[in-house]
XYZ file of C-alpha atoms in Angstrom:
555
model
C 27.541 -2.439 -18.488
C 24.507 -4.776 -19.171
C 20.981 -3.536 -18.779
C 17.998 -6.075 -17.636
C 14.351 -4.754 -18.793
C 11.813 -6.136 -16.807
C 8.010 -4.889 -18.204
C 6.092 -5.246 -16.598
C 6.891 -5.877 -13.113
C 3.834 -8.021 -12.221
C 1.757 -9.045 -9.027
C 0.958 -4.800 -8.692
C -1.392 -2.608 -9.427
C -0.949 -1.298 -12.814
C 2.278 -0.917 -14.788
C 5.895 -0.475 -13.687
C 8.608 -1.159 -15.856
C 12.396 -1.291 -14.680
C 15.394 -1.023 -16.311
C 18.622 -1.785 -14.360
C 22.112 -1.291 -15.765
C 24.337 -4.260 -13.739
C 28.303 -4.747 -13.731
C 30.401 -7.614 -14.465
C 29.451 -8.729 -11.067
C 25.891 -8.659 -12.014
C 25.608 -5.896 -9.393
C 23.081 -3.084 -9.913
C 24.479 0.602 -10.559
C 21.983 2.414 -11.951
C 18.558 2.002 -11.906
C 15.608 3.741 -14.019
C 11.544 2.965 -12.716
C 8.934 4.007 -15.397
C 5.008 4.174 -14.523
C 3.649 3.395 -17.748
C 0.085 4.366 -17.345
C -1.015 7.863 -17.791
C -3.074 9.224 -14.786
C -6.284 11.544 -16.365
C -8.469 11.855 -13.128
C -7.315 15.217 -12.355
C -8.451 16.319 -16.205
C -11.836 14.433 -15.813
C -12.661 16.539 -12.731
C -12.042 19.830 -14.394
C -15.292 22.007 -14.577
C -17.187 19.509 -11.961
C -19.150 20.006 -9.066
C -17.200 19.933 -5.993
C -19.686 18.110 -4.456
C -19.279 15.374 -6.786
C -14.717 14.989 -6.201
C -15.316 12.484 -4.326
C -17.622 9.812 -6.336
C -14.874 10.307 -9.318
C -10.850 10.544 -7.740
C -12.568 7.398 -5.973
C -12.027 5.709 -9.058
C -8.312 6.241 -9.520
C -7.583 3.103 -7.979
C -9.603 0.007 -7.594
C -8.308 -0.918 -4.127
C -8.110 2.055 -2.754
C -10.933 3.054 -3.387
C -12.701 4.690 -0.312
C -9.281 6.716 0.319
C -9.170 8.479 -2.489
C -13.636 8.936 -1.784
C -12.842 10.310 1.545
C -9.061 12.725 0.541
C -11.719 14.248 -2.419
C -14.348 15.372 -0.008
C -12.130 16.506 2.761
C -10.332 18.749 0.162
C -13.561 20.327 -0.533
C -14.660 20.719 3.038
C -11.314 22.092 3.862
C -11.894 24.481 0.711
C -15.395 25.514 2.197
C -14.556 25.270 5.756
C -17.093 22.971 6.670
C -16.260 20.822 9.996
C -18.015 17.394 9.755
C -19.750 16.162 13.290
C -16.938 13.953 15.547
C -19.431 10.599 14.225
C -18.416 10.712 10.661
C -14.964 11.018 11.060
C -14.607 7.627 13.348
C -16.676 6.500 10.652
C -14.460 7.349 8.118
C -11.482 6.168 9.932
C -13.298 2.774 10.487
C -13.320 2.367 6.483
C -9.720 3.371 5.892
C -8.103 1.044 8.821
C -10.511 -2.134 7.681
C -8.805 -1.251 4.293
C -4.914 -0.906 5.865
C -5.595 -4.370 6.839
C -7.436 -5.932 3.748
C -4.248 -4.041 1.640
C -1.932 -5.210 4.046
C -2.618 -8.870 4.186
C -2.822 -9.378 0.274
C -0.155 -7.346 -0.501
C 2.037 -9.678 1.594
C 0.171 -12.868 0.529
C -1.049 -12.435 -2.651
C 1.699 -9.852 -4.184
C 5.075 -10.532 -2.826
C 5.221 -13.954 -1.242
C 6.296 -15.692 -3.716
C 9.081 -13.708 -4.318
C 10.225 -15.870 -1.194
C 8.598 -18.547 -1.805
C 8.749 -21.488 -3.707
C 6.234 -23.589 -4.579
C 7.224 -26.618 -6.393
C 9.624 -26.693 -3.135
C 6.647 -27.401 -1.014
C 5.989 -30.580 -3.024
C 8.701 -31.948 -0.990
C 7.146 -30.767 2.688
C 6.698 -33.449 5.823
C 3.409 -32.410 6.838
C 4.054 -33.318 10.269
C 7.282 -31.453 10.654
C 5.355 -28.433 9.541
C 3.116 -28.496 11.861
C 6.334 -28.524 14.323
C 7.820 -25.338 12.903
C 4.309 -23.529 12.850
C 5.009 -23.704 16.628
C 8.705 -21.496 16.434
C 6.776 -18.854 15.628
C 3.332 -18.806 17.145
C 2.127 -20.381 20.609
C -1.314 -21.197 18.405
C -1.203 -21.194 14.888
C -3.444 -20.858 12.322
C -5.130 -24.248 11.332
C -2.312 -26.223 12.452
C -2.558 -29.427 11.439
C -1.439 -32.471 9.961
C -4.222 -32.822 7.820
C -4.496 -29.526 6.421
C -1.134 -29.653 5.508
C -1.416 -33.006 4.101
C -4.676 -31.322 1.989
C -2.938 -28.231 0.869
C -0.057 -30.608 -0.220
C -2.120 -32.479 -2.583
C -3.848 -29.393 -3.952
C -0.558 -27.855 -5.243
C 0.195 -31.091 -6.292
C -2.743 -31.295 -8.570
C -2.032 -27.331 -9.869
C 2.265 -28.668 -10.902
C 0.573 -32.404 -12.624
C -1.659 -30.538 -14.536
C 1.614 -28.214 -16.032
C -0.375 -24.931 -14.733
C 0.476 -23.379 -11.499
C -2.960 -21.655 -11.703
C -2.452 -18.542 -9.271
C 1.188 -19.466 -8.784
C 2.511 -18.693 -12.062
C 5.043 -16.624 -12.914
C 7.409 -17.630 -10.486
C 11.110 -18.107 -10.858
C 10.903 -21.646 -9.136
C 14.042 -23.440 -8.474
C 15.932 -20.061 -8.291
C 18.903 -20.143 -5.528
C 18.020 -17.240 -4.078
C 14.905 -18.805 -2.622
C 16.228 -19.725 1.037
C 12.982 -21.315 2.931
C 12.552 -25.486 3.675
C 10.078 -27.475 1.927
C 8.143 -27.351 5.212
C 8.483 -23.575 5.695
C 7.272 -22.754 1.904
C 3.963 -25.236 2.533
C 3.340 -23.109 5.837
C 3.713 -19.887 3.889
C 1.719 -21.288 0.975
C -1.512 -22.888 3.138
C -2.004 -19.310 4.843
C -1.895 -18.058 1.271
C -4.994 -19.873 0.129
C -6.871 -18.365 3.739
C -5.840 -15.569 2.665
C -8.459 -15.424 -0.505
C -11.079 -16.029 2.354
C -9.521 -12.986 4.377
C -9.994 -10.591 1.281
C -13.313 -11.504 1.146
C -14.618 -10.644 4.805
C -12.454 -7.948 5.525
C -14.180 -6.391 2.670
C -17.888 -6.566 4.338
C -16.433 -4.518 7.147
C -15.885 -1.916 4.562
C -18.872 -2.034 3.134
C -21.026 -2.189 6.645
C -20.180 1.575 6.494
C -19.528 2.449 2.579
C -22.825 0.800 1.701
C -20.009 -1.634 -1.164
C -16.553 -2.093 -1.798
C -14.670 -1.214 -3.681
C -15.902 2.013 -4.605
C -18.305 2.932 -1.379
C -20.986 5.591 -2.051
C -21.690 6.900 1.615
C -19.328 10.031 2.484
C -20.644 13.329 1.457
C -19.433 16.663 1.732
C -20.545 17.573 5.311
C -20.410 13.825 6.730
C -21.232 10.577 6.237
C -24.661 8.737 4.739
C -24.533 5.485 6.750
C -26.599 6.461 10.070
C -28.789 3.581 10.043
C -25.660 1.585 10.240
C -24.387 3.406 12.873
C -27.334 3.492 14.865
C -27.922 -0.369 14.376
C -26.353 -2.850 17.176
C -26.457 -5.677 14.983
C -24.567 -3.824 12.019
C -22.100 -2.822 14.596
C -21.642 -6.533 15.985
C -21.262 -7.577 12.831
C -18.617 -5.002 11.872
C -16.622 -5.973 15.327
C -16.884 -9.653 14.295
C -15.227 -9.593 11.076
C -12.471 -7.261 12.966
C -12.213 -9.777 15.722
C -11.711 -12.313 12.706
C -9.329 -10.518 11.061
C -7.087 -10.106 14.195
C -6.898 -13.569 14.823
C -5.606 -14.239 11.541
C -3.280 -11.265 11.822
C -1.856 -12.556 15.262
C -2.111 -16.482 14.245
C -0.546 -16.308 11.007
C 0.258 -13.110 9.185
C 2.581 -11.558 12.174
C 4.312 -15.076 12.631
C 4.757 -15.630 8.764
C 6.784 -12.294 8.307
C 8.684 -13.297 11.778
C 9.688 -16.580 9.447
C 10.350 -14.739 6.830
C 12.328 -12.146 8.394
C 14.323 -15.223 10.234
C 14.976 -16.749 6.679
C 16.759 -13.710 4.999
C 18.336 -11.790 7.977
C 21.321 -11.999 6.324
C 19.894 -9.981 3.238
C 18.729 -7.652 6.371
C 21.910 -7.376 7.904
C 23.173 -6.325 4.526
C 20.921 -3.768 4.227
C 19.230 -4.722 0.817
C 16.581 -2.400 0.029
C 18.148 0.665 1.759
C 17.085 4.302 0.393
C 18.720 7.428 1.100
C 16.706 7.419 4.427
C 14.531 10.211 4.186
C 10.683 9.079 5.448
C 7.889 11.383 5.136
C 4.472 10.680 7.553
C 1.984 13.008 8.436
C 0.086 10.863 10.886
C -3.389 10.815 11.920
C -6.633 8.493 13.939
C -7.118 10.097 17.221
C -7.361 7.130 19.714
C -8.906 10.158 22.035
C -8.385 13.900 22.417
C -4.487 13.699 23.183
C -3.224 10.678 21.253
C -3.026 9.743 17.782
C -2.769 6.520 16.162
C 0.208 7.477 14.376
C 2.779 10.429 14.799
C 3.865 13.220 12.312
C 7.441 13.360 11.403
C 10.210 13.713 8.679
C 13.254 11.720 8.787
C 16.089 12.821 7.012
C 19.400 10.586 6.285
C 18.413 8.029 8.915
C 18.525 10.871 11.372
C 16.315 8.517 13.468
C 16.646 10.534 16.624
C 15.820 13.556 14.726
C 11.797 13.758 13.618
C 11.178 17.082 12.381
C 7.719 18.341 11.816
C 5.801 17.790 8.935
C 5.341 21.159 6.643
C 3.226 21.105 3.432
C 4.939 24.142 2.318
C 7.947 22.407 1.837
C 6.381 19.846 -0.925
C 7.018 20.560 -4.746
C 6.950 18.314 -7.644
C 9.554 18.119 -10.779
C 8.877 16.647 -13.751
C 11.903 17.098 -15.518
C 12.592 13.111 -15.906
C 8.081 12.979 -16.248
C 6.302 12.811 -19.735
C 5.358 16.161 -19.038
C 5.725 19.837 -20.413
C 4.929 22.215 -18.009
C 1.436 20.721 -16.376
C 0.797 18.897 -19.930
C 1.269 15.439 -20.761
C 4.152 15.123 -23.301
C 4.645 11.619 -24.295
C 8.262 11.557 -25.248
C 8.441 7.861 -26.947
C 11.003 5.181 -26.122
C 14.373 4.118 -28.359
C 14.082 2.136 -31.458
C 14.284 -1.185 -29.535
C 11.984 -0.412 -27.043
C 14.211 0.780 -24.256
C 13.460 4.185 -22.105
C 15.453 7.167 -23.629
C 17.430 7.368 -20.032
C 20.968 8.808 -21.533
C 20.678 12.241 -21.148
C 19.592 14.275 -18.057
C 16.727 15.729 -20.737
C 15.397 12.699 -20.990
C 12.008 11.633 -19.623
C 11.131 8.148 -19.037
C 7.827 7.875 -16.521
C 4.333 9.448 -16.401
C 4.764 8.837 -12.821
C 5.989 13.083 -11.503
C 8.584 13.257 -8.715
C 7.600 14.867 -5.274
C 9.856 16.492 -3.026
C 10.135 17.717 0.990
C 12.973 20.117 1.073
C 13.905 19.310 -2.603
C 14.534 15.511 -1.392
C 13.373 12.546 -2.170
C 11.004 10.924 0.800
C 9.701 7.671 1.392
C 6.145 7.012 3.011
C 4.595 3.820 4.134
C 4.544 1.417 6.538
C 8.328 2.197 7.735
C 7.648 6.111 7.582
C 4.853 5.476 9.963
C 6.627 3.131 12.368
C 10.250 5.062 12.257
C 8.481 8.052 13.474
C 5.789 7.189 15.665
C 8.021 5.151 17.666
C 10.566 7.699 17.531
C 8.324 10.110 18.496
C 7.502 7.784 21.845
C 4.333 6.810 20.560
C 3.528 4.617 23.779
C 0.840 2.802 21.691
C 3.128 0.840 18.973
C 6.548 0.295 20.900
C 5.077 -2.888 22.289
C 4.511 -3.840 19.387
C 7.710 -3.085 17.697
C 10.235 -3.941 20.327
C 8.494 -7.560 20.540
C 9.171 -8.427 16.615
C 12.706 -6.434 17.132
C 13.238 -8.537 20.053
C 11.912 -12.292 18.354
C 13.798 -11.357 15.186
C 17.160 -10.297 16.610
C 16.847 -6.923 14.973
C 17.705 -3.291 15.283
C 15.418 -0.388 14.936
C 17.039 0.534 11.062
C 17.207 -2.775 9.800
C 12.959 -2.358 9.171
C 14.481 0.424 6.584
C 15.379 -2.981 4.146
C 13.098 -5.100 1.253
C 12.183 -7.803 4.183
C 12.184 -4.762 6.695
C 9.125 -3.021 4.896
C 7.274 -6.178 4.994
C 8.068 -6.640 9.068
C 7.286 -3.052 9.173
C 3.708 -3.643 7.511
C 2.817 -6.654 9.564
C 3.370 -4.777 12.953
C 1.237 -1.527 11.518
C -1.095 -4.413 10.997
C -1.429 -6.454 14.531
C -0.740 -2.276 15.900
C -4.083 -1.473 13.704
C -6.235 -4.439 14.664
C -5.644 -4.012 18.551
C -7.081 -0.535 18.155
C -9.613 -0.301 15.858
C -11.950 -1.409 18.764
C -11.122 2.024 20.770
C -12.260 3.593 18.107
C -15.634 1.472 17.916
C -15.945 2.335 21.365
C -15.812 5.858 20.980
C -18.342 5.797 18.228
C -20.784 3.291 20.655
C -20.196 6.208 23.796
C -21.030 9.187 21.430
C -24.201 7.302 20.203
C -24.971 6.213 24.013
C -24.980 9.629 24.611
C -27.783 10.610 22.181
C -24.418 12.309 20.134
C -26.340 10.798 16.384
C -24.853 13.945 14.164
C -23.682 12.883 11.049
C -23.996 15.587 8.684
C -23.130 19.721 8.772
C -26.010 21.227 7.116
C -24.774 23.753 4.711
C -26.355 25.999 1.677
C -24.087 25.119 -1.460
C -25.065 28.331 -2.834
C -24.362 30.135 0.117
C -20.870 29.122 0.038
C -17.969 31.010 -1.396
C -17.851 30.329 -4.855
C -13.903 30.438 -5.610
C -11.840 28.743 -2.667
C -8.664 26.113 -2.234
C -8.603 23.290 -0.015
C -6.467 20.072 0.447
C -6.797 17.203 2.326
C -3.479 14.682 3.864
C -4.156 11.119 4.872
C -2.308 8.048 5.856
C -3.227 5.356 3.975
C -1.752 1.751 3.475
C 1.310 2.655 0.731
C 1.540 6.208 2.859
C 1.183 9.586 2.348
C -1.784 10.818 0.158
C -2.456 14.224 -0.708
C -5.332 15.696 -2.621
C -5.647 19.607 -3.322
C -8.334 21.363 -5.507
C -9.061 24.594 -6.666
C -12.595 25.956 -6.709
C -14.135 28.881 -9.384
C -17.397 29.639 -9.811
C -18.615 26.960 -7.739
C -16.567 24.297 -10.560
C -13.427 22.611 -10.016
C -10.652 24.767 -11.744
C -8.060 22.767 -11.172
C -7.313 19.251 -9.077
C -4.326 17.536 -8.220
C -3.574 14.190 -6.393
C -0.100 13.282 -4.968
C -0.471 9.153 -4.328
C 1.985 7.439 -1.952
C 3.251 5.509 -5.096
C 4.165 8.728 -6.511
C 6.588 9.485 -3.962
C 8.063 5.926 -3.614
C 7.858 5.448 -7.474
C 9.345 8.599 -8.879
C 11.702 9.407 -11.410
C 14.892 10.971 -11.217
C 14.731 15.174 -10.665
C 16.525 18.058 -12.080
C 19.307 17.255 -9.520
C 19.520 14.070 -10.498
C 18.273 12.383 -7.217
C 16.946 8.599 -7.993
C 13.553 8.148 -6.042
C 13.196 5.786 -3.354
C 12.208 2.816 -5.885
C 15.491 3.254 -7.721
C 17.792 4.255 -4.973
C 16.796 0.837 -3.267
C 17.846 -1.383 -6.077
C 21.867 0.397 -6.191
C 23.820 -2.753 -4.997
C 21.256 -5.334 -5.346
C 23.627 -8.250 -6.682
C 21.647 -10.410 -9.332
C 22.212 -14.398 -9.231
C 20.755 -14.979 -12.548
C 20.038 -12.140 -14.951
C 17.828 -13.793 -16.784
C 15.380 -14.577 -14.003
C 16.182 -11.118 -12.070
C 13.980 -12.386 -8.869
C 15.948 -9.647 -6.769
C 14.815 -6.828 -8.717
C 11.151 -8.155 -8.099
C 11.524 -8.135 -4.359
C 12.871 -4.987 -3.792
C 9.812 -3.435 -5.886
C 7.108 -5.667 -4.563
C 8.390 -4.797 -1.027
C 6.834 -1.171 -1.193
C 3.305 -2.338 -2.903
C 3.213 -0.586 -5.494
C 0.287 1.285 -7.101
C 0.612 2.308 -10.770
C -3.118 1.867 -11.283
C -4.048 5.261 -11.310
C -4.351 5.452 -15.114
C -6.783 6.513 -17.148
C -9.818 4.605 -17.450
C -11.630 5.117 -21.339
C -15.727 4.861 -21.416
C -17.574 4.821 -24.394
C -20.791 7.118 -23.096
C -23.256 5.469 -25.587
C -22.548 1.781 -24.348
C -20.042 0.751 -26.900
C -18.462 -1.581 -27.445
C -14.304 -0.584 -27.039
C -12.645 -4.307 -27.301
C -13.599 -7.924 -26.668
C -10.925 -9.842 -24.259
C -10.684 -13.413 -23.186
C -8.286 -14.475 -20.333
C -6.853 -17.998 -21.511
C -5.461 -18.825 -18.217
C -7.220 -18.594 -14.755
C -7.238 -20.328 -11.281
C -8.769 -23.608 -10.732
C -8.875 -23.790 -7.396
């Protein structure tokens, strides 16, 4: 048995390492995921005011930023029982679904297409034929032209002359398990460079409402802080523009890229690369109005798809067995003499990343979670949307449980989201029509109970988050955060159960070993998110290290 090392896995957030032991047949048969970065935000918020959660988990992660801001103060209003008025929850929700789609689209784009695509390949495009093919898979596609292509052409062209691929590098170009035509890889490639410009105004949209992004500063405990945004017709326009922008990109390029895509490896599909162990964990949320939800609650066991039990918190437990943890303390446990995880013996631990469990099983959340069940559960909302890709693509309902799957699965969540945001903009405009302005529950902080739990679940791009603090003497006591990369991304258990990262890669057959580009795409396919590390400060301005970036884009 050979074992491949791959650290770190790159194009995330943070840093993952795997380790894969493969066969003669360079086929995988065990497979251990490590999260190398330590996550201290639940330390940092000991002995702080409540009121004050949300400004700090915010920065656990730098994308998702105003997730984390809005899980923190829930938790505390849940702890204090404070309802916030109907206008700063649509508010809310307007932040988290611009950010679905912003995460979406350059997780897709910027993260994982190359692991499909290759770019020296579309060196050797017709530009003219790919304007043809653009047409397969959209009835107007985005900037379809001869002479863009013939300009994105000569821009890669200029990155491979110079011996610098720029923001392409660290490819495995060449490799055979790339599958797309020189014509289909410069399609793929031009909508990644209007992709950068997508990042950029999806982002406004957040910020409209969360005063910046990343990091927005305008939920509170009790609301929301942004009423003169709220109240302001032009702010609003100019939040529905950028939507209405974003959905025409979504329709006119990012839906019909993943359709190519999906066409391109159906037979790695069909083969069910990717699978897990079929357990999916959502706990759904956005009311569209007072009887329907954006997205359904559910748990899927075994690819039981028929059979969507309800979601129960009580039922969630963490092990850290296979975690650098003793008890709740971090334990750093090393790694072997040449640099390898100690993974031999069931005592060993080889992640800081802890390993959640529904019913003592494994779950995965996401993108597929949410579709499996809400469609399952007859959501009438997405099975348009569904049954049209399943219907283009030639594919069944399980085969979005695959590493192309979860990427079909994410670009119908996203054309599903950016259709109906705008009911939810609506709602918002008929409250205020109404003279409905509330944005705030007054409260007395010192009038309110000074020890008390709360928690707060969300769905949020990678899935299920979970935040949960304990309140004494008006402090945080205690604080802990349960990120959807923690469920996807976790370690083996006391059982012995892989988590859904690990279980995915069992029968992945490697062409090359030494350029393991299947590894990569079953990984990149859930998005993962190790970034919730500790970040180090020097309080007095200090200076902690000097570093210069040697290589950059040019573009």
């Amino acid at each position: 048995m050979k074992k491949i090392v791959i650290d770190p896995i790159t194009r995330i957030e943070g840093h993952l390492r795997a380790e894969v032991e493969i066969d003669e047949n360079n086929v995988v048969k065990e497979a251990y995921v490590s999260g190398q970065l330590f996550r201290g935000i639940e330390i940092i918020l000991k002995n702080r005011d409540p009121r004050d959660a949300g400004l700090l988990a915010g920065r656990i992660c730098g994308v998702c930023t105003n997730v984390h801001f809005r899980a923190a103060i829930s938790a505390v209003e849940d702890a204090y029982g404070i309802t916030i008025p109907t206008n700063s929850e649509i508010i809310r929700d307007l932040m988290a679904l611009a950010l679905f789609l912003q995460d979406h689209v350059v997780h897709f784009y910027h993260l994982h297409l190359l692991d499909f695509v290759d770019v020296t390949k579309a060196l050797e495009a017709d530009p003219k034929l790919t304007s043809e093919i653009a047409l397969n898979y959209s009835a107007q596609p985005y900037r379809n032209s001869d002479a863009h292509y013939i300009e994105v052409k000569e821009k890669l062209r200029k990155f491979v002359d110079a011996g610098r691929l720029g923001l392409f590098s660290n490819g495995y170009w060449g490799h055979k398990a790339y599958n797309l035509t020189p014509e289909e890889n410069l399609l793929l490639l031009s909508h990644y460079l209007e992709a950068l410009k997508f990042q950029t105004n999806i982002s406004k949209a957040v910020a409209i409402f969360g005063a910046k992004t990343p990091h927005p500063q305008t939920i509170v405990v009790g609301g929301i802080t942004s009423v003169a945004d709220m109240i302001n017709p032009h702010r609003l326009n100019d939040f529905v523009d950028i939507l209405k922008e974003s959905k025409d990109f979504i329709d006119r390029a990012y839906l019909p890229d993943v359709k190519l895509i999906t066409k391109a490896y159906k037979d790695d599909i069909k083969a069910g690369h990717g699978r897990t162990e079929g357990n999916f964990l959502c706990v759904g949320g956005f009311p569209l109005d007072k009887e329907h939800l954006l997205f359904e609650e559910g748990i899927i066991f075994g690819y039981e798809l028929d059979k969507v039990q309800p979601f129960d918190e009580s039922k969630i437990s963490e092990n850290v067995d296979r975690a650098w943890y003793e008890g709740d303390e971090p334990h750093y446990t090393d790694l072997n003499e040449d640099g390898t995880l100690k993974t031999q013996n069931k005592d060993d631990k080889y992640s800081w990343v802890k390993a959640p469990r529904y019913e003592n099983k494994p779950m995965e959340c996401g993108p597929i979670a949410r579709v499996l069940v809400s469609y399952q559960k007859g959501n009438r909302f997405i099975k348009p949307f569904v049954d049209e890709f399943l219907e283009v693509c030639d594919l069944e309902l399980i085969d979005l449980a695959t590493t192309v799957g979860r990427n079909a699965a994410r670009a119908i969540e996203s054309a599903y989201i950016s259709e109906y945001i705008f009911k939810l903009v609506n709602n918002l405009v008929e409250h205020i029509k109404y003279y409905d302005t509330e944005t705030w529950s007054k409260y007395e902080f010192e009038q309110l109970p000074h020890e008390a739990k709360g928690r707060a679940f969300f769905e949020v791009p990678r899935g299920v988050l979970s935040h949960f603090v304990n309140i004494k003497d008006q402090k945080i006591a205690n604080y802990q955060v349960i990120a959807p990369t923690t469920w996807n991304a976790s370690p083996k258990d006391s059982n012995d159960q892989r988590g859904p990262y690990e279980e995915a890669l069992i029968g992945i057959k490697i062409e090359d070993p030494s350029r393991p580009l299947e590894v990569l795409r079953v990984l990149h396919a859930f998005d993962p998110c190790l970034a919730c590390a500790v970040h180090i400060i020097d309080t007095k301005g200090k200076e902690l290290g000097k570093y210069k970036i040697t290589t950059g884009c040019t573009l």
